[in-house]
Coordinates of C-alpha atoms (C1' of nucleotides) in Angstrom, one line a residue:
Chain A
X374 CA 0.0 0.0 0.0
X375 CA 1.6 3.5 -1.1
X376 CA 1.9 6.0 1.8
X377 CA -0.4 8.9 0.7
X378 CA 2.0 10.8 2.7
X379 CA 5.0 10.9 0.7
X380 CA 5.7 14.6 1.1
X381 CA 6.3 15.2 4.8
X382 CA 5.9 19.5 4.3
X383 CA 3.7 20.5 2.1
X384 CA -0.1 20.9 3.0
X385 CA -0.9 20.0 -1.0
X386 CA -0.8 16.4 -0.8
X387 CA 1.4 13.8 -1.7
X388 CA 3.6 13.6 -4.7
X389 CA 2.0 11.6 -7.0
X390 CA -1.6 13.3 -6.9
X391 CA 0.5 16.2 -7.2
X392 CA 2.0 14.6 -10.5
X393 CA -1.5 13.4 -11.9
X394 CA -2.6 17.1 -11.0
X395 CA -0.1 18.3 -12.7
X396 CA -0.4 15.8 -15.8
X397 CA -1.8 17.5 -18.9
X398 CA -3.5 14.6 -19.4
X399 CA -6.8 15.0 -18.9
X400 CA -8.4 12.0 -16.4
X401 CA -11.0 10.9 -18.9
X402 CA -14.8 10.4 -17.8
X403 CA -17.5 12.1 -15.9
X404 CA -18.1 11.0 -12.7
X405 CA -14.6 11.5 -11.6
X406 CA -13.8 10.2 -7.8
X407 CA -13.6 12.6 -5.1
X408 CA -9.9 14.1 -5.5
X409 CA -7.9 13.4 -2.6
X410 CA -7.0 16.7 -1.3
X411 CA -11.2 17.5 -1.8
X412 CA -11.8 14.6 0.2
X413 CA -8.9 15.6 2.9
X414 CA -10.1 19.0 3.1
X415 CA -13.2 17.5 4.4
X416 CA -11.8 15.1 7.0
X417 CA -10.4 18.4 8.3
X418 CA -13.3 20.1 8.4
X419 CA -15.3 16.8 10.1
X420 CA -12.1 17.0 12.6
X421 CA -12.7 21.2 13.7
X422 CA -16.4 20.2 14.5
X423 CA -15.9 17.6 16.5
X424 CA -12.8 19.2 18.4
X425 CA -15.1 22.2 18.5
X426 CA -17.7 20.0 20.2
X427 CA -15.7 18.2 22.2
X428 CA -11.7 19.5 22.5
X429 CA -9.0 18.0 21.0
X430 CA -8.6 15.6 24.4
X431 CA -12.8 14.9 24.5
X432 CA -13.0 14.1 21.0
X433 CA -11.5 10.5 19.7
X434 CA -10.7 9.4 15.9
X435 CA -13.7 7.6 15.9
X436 CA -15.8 10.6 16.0
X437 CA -14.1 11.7 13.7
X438 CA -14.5 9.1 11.0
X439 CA -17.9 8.5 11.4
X440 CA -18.7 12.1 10.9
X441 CA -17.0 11.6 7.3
X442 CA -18.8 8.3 7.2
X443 CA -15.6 6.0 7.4
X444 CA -14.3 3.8 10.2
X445 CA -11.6 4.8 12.5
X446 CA -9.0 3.2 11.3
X447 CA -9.9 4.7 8.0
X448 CA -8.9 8.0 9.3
X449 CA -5.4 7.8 8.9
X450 CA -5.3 7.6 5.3
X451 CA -6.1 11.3 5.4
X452 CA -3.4 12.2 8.6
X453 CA -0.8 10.4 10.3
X454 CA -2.0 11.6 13.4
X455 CA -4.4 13.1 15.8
X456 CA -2.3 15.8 16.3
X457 CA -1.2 16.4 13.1
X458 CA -5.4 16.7 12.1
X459 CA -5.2 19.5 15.0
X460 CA -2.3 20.8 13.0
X461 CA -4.1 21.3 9.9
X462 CA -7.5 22.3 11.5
X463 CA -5.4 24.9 13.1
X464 CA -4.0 26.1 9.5
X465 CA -7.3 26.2 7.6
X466 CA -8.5 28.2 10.1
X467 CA -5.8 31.0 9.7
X468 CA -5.6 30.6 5.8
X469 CA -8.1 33.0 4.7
X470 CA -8.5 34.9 7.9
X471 CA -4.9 36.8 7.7
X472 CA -5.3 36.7 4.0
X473 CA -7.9 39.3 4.0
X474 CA -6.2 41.1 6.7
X475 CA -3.8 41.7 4.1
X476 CA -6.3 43.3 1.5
X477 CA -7.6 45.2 4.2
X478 CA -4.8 46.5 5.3
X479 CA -3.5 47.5 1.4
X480 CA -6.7 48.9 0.7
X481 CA -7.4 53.2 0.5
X482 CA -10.3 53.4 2.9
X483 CA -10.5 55.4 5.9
X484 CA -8.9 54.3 9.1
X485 CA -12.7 53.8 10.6
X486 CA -13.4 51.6 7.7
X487 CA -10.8 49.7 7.7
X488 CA -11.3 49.0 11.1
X489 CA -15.3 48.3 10.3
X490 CA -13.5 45.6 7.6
X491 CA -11.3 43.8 9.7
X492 CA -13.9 43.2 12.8
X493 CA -16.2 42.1 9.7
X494 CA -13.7 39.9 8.5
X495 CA -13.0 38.8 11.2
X496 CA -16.7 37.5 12.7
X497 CA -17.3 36.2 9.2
X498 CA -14.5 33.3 9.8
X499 CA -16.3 32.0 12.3
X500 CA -19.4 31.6 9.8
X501 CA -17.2 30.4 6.6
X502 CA -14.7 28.4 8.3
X503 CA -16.7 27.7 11.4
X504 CA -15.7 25.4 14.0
X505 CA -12.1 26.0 12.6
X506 CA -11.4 29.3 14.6
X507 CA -12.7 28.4 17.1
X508 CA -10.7 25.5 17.4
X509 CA -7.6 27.7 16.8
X510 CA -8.6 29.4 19.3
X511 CA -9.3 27.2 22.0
X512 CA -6.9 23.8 21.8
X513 CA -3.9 25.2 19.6
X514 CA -2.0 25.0 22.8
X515 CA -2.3 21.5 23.4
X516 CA 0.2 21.4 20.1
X517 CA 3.3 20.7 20.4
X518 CA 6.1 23.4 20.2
X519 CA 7.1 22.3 16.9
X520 CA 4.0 21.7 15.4
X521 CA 2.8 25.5 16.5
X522 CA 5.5 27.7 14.7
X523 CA 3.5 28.3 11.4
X524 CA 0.5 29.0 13.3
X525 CA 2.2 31.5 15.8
X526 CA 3.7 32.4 12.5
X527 CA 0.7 33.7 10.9
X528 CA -0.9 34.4 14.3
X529 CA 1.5 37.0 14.9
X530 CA 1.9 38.2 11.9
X531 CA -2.2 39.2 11.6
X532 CA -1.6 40.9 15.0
X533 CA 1.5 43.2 13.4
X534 CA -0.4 44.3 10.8
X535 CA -3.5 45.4 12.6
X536 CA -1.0 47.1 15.0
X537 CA 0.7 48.6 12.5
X538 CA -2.8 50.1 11.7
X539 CA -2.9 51.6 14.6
X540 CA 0.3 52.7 15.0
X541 CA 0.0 54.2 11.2
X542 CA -3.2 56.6 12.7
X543 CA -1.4 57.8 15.6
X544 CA 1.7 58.8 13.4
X545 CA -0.8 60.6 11.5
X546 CA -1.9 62.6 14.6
X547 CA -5.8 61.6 14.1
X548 CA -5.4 59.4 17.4
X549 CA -4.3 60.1 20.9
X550 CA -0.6 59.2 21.4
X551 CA -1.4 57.9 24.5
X552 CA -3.3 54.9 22.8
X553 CA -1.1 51.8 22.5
X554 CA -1.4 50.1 19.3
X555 CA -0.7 46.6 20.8
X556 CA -2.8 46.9 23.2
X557 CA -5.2 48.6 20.7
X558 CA -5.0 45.4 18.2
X559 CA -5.0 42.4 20.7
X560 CA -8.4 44.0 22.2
X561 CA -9.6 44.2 18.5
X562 CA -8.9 40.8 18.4
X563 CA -10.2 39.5 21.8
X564 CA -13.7 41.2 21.5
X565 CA -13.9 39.7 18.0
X566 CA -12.9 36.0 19.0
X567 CA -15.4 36.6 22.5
X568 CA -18.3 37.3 19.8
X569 CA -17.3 35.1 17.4
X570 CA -17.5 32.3 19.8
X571 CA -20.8 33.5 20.4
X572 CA -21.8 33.0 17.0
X573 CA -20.9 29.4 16.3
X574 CA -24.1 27.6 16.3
X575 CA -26.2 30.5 16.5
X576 CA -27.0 31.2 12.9
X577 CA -30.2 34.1 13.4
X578 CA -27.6 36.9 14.4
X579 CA -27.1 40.1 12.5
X580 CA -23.9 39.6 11.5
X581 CA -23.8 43.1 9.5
X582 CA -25.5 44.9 12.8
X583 CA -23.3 43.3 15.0
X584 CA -20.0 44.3 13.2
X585 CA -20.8 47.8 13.4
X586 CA -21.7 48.1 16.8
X587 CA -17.9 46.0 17.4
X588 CA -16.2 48.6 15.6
X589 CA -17.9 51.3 16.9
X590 CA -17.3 50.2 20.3
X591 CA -13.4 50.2 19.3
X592 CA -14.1 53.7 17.9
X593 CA -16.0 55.6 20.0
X594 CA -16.5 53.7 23.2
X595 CA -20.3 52.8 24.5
X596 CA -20.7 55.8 25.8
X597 CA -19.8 58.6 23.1
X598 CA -22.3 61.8 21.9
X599 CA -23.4 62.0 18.0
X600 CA -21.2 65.2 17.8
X601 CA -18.2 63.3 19.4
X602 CA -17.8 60.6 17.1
X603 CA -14.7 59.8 15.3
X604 CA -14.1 60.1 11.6
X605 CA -10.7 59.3 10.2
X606 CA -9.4 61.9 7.9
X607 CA -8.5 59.9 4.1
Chain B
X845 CA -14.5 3.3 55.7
X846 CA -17.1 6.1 56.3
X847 CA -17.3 7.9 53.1
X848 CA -17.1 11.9 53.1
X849 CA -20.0 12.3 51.1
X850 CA -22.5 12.1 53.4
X851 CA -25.1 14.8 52.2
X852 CA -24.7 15.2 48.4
X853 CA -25.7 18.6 47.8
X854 CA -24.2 20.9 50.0
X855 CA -20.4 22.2 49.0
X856 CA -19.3 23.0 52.7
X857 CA -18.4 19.1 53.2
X858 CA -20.1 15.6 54.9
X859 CA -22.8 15.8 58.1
X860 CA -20.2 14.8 60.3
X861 CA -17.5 17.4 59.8
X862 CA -20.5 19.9 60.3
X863 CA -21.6 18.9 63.3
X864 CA -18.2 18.9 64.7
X865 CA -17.6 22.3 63.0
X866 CA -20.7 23.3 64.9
X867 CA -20.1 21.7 68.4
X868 CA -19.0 24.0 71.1
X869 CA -16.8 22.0 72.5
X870 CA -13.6 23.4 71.6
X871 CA -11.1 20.9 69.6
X872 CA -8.1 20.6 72.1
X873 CA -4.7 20.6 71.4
X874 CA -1.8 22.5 69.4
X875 CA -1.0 21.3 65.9
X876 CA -4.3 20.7 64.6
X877 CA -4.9 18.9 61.1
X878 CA -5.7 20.7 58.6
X879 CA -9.8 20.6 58.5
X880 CA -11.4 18.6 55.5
X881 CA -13.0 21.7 53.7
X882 CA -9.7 23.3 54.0
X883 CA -7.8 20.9 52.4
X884 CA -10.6 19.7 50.1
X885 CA -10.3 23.5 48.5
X886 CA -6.4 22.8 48.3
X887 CA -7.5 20.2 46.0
X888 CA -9.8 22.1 44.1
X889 CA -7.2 24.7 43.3
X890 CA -4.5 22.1 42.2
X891 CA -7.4 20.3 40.0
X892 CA -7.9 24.5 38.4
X893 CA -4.5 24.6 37.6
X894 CA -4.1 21.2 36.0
X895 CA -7.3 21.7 34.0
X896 CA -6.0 25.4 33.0
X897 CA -3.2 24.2 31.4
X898 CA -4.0 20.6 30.2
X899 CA -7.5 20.9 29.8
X900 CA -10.4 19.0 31.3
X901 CA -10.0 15.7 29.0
X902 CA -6.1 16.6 29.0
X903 CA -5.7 16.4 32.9
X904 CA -5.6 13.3 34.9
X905 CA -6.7 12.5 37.9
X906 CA -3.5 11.4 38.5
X907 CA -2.0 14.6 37.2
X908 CA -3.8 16.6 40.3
X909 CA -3.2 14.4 42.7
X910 CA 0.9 14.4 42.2
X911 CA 0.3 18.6 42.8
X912 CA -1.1 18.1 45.9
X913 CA 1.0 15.5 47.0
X914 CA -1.1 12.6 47.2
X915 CA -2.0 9.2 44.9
X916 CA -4.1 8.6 42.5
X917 CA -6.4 6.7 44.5
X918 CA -6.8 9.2 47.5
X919 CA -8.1 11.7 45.6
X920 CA -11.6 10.1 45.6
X921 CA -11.8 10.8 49.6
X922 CA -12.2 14.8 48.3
X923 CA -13.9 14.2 45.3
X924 CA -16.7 11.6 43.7
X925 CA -15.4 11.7 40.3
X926 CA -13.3 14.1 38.1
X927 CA -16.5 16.0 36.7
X928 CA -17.3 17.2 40.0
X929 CA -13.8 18.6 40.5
X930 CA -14.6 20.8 37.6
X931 CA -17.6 22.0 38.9
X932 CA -15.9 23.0 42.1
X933 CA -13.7 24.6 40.5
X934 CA -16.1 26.5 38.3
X935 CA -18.3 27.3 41.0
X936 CA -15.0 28.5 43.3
X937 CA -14.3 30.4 40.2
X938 CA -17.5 32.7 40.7
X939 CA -17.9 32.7 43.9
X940 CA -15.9 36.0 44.7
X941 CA -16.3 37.0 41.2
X942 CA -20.2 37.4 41.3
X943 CA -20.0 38.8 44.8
X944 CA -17.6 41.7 43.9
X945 CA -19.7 42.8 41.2
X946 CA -22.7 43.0 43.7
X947 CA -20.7 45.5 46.3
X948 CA -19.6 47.7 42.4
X949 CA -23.4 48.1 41.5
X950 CA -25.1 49.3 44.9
X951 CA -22.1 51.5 45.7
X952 CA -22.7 55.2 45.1
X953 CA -19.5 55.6 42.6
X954 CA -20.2 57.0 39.0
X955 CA -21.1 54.9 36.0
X956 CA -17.7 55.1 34.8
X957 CA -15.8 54.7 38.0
X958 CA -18.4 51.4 38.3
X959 CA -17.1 50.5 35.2
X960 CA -13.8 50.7 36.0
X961 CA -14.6 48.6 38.9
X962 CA -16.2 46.1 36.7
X963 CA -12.9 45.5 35.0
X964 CA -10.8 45.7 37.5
X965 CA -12.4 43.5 39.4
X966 CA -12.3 40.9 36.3
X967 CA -9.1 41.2 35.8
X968 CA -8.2 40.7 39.2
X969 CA -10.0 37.2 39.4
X970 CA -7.2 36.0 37.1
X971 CA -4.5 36.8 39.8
X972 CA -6.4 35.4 43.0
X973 CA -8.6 32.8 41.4
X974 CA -5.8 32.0 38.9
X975 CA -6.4 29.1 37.2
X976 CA -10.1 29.0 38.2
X977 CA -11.9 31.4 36.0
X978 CA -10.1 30.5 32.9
X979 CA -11.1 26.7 33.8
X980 CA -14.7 28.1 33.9
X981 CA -15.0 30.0 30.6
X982 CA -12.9 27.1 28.9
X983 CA -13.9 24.7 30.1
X984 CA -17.0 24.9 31.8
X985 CA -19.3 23.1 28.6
X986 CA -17.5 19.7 29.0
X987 CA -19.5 19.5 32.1
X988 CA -23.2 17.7 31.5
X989 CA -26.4 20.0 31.9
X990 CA -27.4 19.2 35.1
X991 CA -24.0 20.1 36.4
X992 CA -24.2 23.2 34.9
X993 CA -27.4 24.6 36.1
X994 CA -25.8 26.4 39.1
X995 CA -22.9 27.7 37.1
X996 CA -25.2 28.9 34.4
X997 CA -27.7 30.6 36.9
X998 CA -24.4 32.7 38.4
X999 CA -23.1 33.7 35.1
X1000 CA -26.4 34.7 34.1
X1001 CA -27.0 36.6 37.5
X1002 CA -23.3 38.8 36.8
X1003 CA -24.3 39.7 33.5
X1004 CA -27.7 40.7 34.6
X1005 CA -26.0 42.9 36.9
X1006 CA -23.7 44.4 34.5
X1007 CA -26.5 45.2 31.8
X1008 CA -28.7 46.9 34.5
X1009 CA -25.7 48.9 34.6
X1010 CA -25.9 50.4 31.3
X1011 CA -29.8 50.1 31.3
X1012 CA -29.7 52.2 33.9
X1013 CA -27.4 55.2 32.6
X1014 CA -29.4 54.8 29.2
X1015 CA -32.5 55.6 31.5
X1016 CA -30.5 58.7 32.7
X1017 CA -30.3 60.0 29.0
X1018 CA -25.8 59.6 30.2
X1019 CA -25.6 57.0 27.3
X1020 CA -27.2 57.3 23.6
X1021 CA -30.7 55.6 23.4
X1022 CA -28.9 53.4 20.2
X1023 CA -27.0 51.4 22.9
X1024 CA -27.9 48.1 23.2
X1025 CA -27.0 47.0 27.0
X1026 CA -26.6 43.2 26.2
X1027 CA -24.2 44.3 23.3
X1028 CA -22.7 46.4 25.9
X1029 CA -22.3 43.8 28.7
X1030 CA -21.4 41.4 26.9
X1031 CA -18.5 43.3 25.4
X1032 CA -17.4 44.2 28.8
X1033 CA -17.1 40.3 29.8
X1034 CA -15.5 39.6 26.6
X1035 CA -12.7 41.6 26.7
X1036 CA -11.7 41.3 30.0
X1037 CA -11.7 37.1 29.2
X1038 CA -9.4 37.8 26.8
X1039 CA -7.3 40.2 28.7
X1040 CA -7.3 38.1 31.9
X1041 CA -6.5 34.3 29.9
X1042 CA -3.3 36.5 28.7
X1043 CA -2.9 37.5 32.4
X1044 CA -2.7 33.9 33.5
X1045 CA 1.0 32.8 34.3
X1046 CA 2.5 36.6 33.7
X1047 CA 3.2 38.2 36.7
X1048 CA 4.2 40.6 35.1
X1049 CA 2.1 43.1 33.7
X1050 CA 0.4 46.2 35.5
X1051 CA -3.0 45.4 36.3
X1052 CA -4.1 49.2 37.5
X1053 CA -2.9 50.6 33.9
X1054 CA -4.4 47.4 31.7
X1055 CA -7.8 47.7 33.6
X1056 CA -7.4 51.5 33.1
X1057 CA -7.1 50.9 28.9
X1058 CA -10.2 48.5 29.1
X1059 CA -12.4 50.9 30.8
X1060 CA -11.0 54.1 28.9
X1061 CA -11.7 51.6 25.5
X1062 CA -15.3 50.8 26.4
X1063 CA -16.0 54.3 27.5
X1064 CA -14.6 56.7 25.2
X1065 CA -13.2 54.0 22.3
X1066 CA -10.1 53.8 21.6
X1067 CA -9.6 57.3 19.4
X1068 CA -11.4 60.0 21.4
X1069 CA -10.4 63.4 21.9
X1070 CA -9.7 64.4 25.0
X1071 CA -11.9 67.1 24.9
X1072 CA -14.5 64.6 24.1
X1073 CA -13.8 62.2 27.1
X1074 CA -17.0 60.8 28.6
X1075 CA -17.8 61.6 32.1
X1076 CA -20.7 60.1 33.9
X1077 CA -23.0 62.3 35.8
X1078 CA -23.4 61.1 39.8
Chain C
dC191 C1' -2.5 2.2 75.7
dT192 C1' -6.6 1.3 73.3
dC193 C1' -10.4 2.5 70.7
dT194 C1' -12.5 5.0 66.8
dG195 C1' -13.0 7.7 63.1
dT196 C1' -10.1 9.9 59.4
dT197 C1' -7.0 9.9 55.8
dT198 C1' -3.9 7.8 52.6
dC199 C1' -2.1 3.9 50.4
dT200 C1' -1.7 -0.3 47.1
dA201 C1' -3.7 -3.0 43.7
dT202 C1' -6.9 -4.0 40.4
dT203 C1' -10.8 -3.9 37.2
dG204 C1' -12.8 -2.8 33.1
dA205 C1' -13.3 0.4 29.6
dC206 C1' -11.6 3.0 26.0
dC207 C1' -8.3 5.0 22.6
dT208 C1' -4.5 5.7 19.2
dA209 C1' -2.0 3.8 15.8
dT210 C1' -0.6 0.0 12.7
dA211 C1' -0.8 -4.2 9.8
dG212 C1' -2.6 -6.4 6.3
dA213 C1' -6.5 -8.1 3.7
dG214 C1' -10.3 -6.7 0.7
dT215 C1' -12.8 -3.7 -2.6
dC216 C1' -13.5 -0.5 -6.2
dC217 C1' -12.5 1.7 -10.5
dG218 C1' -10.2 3.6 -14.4
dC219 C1' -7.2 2.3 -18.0
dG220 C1' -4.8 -0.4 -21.4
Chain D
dC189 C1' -10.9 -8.7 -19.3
dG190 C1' -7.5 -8.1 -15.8
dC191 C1' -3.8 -5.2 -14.0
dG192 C1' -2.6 -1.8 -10.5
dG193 C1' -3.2 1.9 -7.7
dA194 C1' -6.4 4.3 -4.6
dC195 C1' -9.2 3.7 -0.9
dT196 C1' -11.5 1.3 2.9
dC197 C1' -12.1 -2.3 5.8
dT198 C1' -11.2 -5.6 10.1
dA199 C1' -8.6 -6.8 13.8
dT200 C1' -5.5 -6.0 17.3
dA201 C1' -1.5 -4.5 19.8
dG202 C1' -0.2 -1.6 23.4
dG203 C1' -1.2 1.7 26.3
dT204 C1' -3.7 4.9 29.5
dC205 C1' -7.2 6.2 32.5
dA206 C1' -11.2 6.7 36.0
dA207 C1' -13.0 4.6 39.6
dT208 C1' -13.3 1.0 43.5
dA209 C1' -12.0 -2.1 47.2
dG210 C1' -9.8 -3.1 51.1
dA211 C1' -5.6 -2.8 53.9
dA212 C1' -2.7 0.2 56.4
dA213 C1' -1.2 4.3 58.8
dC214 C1' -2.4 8.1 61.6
dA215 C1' -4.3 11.1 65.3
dG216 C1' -7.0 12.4 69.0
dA217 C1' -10.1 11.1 73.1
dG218 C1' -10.9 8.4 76.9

DNA sequence: CTCTGTTTCTATTGACCTATAGAGTCCGCG
DNA sequence: CGCGGACTCTATAGGTCAATAGAAACAGAG
């Protein structure tokens, strides 16, 4: 039996479906079978929910499988490991989310939008990848050291650049100096991930409503007048 | 072997310990052991710390009873099974927690002095409580409904409290009408979960000025004008 | 010192779980 | 058709863990 895991890096897959994915050759008839890296997207996906449901100790392979309608043993076709399904769970989860941090923070919009943007980005990951975030969130520490420096990696690096938003405003003089970008960003982030937790399960919430009142709440506090509120200069 | 768990509901320990606890005759000499309850808390502490950092299905029994210096075995005499170590140490974990925020809403300060209270009092659960409240927002779900109801009803009861709060400054025409006081509460508790899981294990970090930011944020935002500040009528 | 209730220990049971091995099945392609 | 790779299955090894039973150690009161 070949290995499907002949690549130990990459998140692709393994070399040959690589190869045939590569081929020019085109693979013939309709009803083509489930292509692996389809089907091993969705094992990951079947893995957040359950770890979502359960943590990554509570939950056990066999979950798992039969969520993806295969038998435990199955399983580990897709991963080598429990862990290493945590791993990827972990990754998917991140993949988008700091990728539109990234257009958001390239973007020409006013500081106020931008910040509108990333809160809305960043309580619609927990609709489109789901359980996934929430799973980053909540059992990425039971990783090993080794197996978290990507996800620190791109954790971190989301941070920086909603920091460096921040930090961009007050260099411009339309904030207070006496506001501290990290702090700034991580409470960003912590009000998000508190409401996005929220929101898992709970489908009949006002996503766009909610957003707004997030970022105004960063903006303007609870408690500001009309007349006091903040507007960004372009 | 008698077994501690005489009367199953009450948490302050078996009928016979409270009777003696009760009886006036005083209990003689010098070095004295150390009383059931007390040492039955030391055991609930050790179980918050193991649970904080392994998790609930991560920790073993075994794993608390090595921090408190016993076996495996003997930890049974404190506890009836490892679920109801987590709810102790949920229900230790609001205990002081729910009766703080009692004493911040009938004193006489203003609404944002209260609020500053609010937080700091949060905040300040992470250092004495440690391990504890971050067990209970982590963790808490792992426990079945019926072990929960008690938890649930306190939880409920503090953020009751906290959006009467804002109800009632909304009332006073102090806060926009557009406020929504569950947004507002729930905020509050959000961010200071966040803040206070990063307080956990860093000793570090100035409480008075952190619980100052979080206030100032849900107040005034994070880019008012200082000429804008919000101040609270008394 | 002895008696009694408390606390801790050792030893074990029975359940459960991850990971692997190897056989079996399916399907497209030549 | 029948070969070969892709995928899934069964079965099990090897280990861990929660919880219990019963013996032992301990401490204070009489």
């Amino acid at each position: 039996m070949p290995s499907p895991f002949a690549n130990t890096t990459s998140p692709e897959g393994n070399i040959s479906r690589m190869e045939s994915a590569v081929s020019d050759k085109p693979l013939t008839t309709g009803k083509r079978r489930e292509p692996y890296e389809q089907k091993r997207e969705r094992a990951i996906r079947a893995a957040a929910t359950v770890f979502a449901e359960k943590g990554y100790h509570g939950a056990t392979t066999k979950d798992i499988a039969e969520r993806l309608g295969i038998r435990q043993g199955s399983l580990y076709y897709y991963f080598r490991s429990k862990e290493e399904a945590l791993e990827e769970v972990c990754i998917l989860a991140l993949r988008d989310y700091v990728g539109r941090m990234e257009n958001i923070t390239h973007s020409n919009k006013t500081f106020a939008d931008k910040i509108l943007d990333v809160v809305h980005s960043h309580l619609n990951s927990y609709r489109d990848d789901n359980e996934a975030l929430k799973v980053h969130n909540d059992q990425r520490l039971y990783l090993p050291e080794e197996r978290r420096e990507r996800i620190k990696r791109d954790g971190s690096h989301y941070r920086k650049m909603l920091e460096d938003l921040f930090r961009a405003e007050i260099a411009k003089g339309a904030i207070p100096q006496n506001i501290d970008a990290q702090f700034a960003a991580q409470s960003v982030i912590g009000l998000c991930n508190s409401w996005g937790a929220l929101l898992v399960r709970d489908d009949d919430i006002d996503m766009e409503r909610l957003a707004e009142r997030c970022s105004d709440l960063i903006l303007n506090g609870c408690c500001y007048r009309p007349d006091h509120t903040f507007q960004s200069q372009p």
